Amino acid sequence: MRIITGKYKGRHFDIPRSFKARPTTDFAKENIFNVLVQYVDFEGAQALDLFSGTGSISLELLSRGCSQVVSVELDRDHHRFIQECVKKLTANSQEPKANIIPIRGDVFRFIKSCKQQYDLIFADPPYALKELPQIPDLIFEKQLLKPDGIFIFEHGKDYDFSEHPHFVEHRSYGSVNFSLFK
């Protein structure tokens, strides 16, 4: 896993073979971030990464200048890996600590109890998750996005969110699909 651009550009992290999470491919990640620059100014933005997995998106957001990144992951080993990556990034840095908050917990419980709004929300749930189709509705019901915020939802090809009232556009990069909502 590598960071594409920003202050940590080029940093690599070896993902343990035992991990169940599949990080968003570099190709898909680079392309979706090229689209996102039209929607959000990363510098100073507050971001939420749901179903963080390996932390690839959280680290990319941090590298691009987000003032705060909240990373929510249920799996204990994945959560620990994200914490280790953050420590490695800031070990030789002038910064006292990274502005990333890794939370080990259930995404649905987090959404229900969250009182903060974000400029950018990224969600990459397991494609087989039965509750996957309800996630966009939950984000908007709980008003987690700031008025000009953007929600990026990674999902499999079998889902079509184009009829959702907040849907903006769909992007596909190989087998990776993103639906964007405002």
Coordinates of C-alpha atoms in Angstrom, one line a residue:
M1 CA 0.0 0.0 0.0
R2 CA 1.4 3.4 -0.9
I3 CA 0.4 7.1 -0.4
I4 CA -0.2 8.7 -3.8
T5 CA 0.5 12.3 -3.2
G6 CA 0.8 15.0 -0.5
K7 CA 3.3 15.5 2.2
Y8 CA 3.7 11.7 2.7
K9 CA 3.8 10.9 -1.0
G10 CA 5.6 7.7 -1.9
R11 CA 5.5 6.2 1.6
H12 CA 4.9 2.4 1.5
F13 CA 3.3 0.1 4.1
D14 CA 3.4 -3.7 3.9
I15 CA 0.0 -5.1 4.6
P16 CA 0.1 -8.4 6.5
R17 CA -1.0 -11.4 4.4
S18 CA -3.4 -12.4 7.0
F19 CA -5.6 -9.3 6.4
K20 CA -9.1 -9.8 5.1
A21 CA -9.4 -6.2 4.0
R22 CA -8.7 -5.3 0.3
P23 CA -7.2 -1.9 0.0
T24 CA -8.6 0.3 -2.7
T25 CA -6.2 -0.2 -5.7
D26 CA -3.7 2.6 -6.3
F27 CA -5.2 3.0 -9.8
A28 CA -8.8 3.5 -8.4
K29 CA -7.5 5.6 -5.5
E30 CA -5.5 8.0 -7.7
N31 CA -8.4 8.4 -10.1
I32 CA -11.1 9.0 -7.5
F33 CA -8.9 11.6 -5.7
N34 CA -8.4 13.3 -9.1
V35 CA -12.2 13.6 -9.3
L36 CA -12.5 14.8 -5.7
V37 CA -10.3 17.9 -6.1
Q38 CA -13.3 19.3 -8.1
Y39 CA -15.5 18.9 -5.0
V40 CA -13.4 19.5 -1.9
D41 CA -10.4 21.5 -0.8
F42 CA -8.4 18.9 1.2
E43 CA -6.3 21.5 3.0
G44 CA -8.0 22.0 6.4
A45 CA -10.9 19.7 5.6
Q46 CA -12.4 17.4 8.2
A47 CA -12.8 13.8 6.9
L48 CA -14.4 10.6 8.0
D49 CA -13.2 7.2 6.7
L50 CA -15.8 4.4 7.5
F51 CA -14.8 0.8 7.2
S52 CA -11.2 1.9 7.1
G53 CA -9.7 -1.5 6.6
T54 CA -5.9 -1.0 6.0
G55 CA -6.2 2.8 6.5
S56 CA -5.1 3.5 2.9
I57 CA -7.8 6.2 2.4
S58 CA -7.3 7.8 5.9
L59 CA -3.5 8.1 5.3
E60 CA -4.1 9.6 1.8
L61 CA -6.5 12.2 3.3
L62 CA -4.0 13.0 6.0
S63 CA -1.2 13.3 3.4
R64 CA -3.3 15.7 1.3
G65 CA -3.7 18.2 4.2
C66 CA -6.9 17.3 6.0
S67 CA -6.9 18.9 9.4
Q68 CA -8.7 15.9 11.0
V69 CA -9.3 12.4 9.8
V70 CA -11.5 10.1 11.8
S71 CA -10.9 6.5 10.8
V72 CA -13.5 3.9 12.0
E73 CA -12.6 0.2 11.7
L74 CA -14.1 -2.7 13.7
D75 CA -11.3 -5.3 13.2
R76 CA -8.8 -5.2 16.0
D77 CA -5.8 -6.2 13.8
H78 CA -6.7 -3.6 11.1
H79 CA -7.2 -0.9 13.7
R80 CA -3.8 -1.7 15.2
F81 CA -2.2 -1.6 11.7
I82 CA -3.6 1.9 11.1
Q83 CA -2.2 3.1 14.4
E84 CA 1.2 1.7 13.5
C85 CA 1.2 3.4 10.1
V86 CA 0.4 6.7 11.7
K87 CA 3.2 6.3 14.2
K88 CA 5.6 5.5 11.3
L89 CA 4.5 8.6 9.4
T90 CA 5.1 10.9 12.3
A91 CA 8.2 9.2 13.8
N92 CA 10.7 11.5 12.0
S93 CA 8.3 14.4 11.4
Q94 CA 8.4 17.9 12.9
E95 CA 4.7 17.5 13.7
P96 CA 3.9 16.5 17.2
K97 CA 1.3 14.0 16.1
A98 CA -0.9 13.3 13.1
N99 CA -4.4 14.7 13.0
I100 CA -5.9 11.2 12.6
I101 CA -8.2 9.6 15.1
P102 CA -8.4 5.8 14.7
I103 CA -11.5 4.5 16.3
R104 CA -12.0 0.8 16.8
G105 CA -15.7 0.2 16.6
D106 CA -18.8 -0.7 14.7
V107 CA -19.5 1.8 11.9
F108 CA -23.3 1.7 12.3
R109 CA -23.0 2.5 16.1
F110 CA -20.6 5.2 15.3
I111 CA -23.0 6.8 12.7
K112 CA -25.9 6.6 15.2
S113 CA -24.0 8.4 17.9
C114 CA -21.9 10.8 15.8
K115 CA -22.6 14.5 16.4
Q116 CA -19.9 16.0 14.2
Q117 CA -20.3 17.0 10.5
Y118 CA -17.6 16.4 7.9
D119 CA -16.4 18.0 4.7
L120 CA -15.7 14.6 3.2
I121 CA -16.9 11.1 4.1
F122 CA -15.5 8.0 2.5
A123 CA -17.0 4.6 3.0
D124 CA -15.7 1.3 1.7
P125 CA -17.8 -1.4 3.3
P126 CA -17.3 -5.1 2.5
Y127 CA -19.1 -5.6 -0.8
A128 CA -21.1 -8.5 0.6
L129 CA -22.3 -6.5 3.6
K130 CA -26.1 -7.0 3.7
E131 CA -26.7 -3.4 5.1
L132 CA -24.6 -1.8 2.3
P133 CA -27.6 -0.4 0.3
Q134 CA -28.8 1.6 3.4
I135 CA -25.5 3.3 4.1
P136 CA -26.1 6.5 2.0
D137 CA -29.5 7.0 3.6
L138 CA -27.9 6.7 7.1
I139 CA -25.3 9.3 6.3
F140 CA -27.9 11.8 5.2
E141 CA -30.5 10.9 7.9
K142 CA -27.8 11.6 10.6
Q143 CA -26.7 14.8 8.8
L144 CA -23.0 13.8 8.9
L145 CA -22.1 15.9 5.9
K146 CA -21.5 19.6 6.1
P147 CA -23.7 21.6 3.6
D148 CA -21.0 21.6 0.9
G149 CA -19.6 18.2 1.8
I150 CA -19.1 15.2 -0.4
F151 CA -19.8 11.5 0.4
I152 CA -17.8 8.9 -1.6
F153 CA -19.2 5.4 -1.4
E154 CA -17.1 2.5 -2.8
H155 CA -19.2 -0.6 -3.8
G156 CA -19.4 -3.5 -6.1
K157 CA -20.8 -3.3 -9.7
D158 CA -24.1 -4.8 -8.6
Y159 CA -25.3 -1.6 -7.0
D160 CA -26.8 1.4 -8.6
F161 CA -27.5 4.5 -6.5
S162 CA -28.3 6.9 -9.4
E163 CA -31.9 7.3 -8.1
H164 CA -30.8 8.4 -4.7
P165 CA -31.9 12.0 -4.1
H166 CA -28.3 13.1 -3.1
F167 CA -26.5 11.2 -5.9
V168 CA -24.1 13.3 -8.0
E169 CA -22.1 10.9 -10.1
H170 CA -20.7 7.4 -10.6
R171 CA -17.2 6.5 -11.4
S172 CA -15.9 3.0 -12.3
Y173 CA -12.2 1.9 -12.3
G174 CA -11.9 -1.7 -13.2
S175 CA -13.9 -3.7 -10.6
V176 CA -14.0 -0.7 -8.2
N177 CA -17.1 1.5 -8.3
F178 CA -17.6 4.8 -6.6
S179 CA -20.9 6.7 -6.1
L180 CA -20.6 10.3 -5.1
F181 CA -23.3 12.1 -3.1
K182 CA -23.8 15.7 -1.9

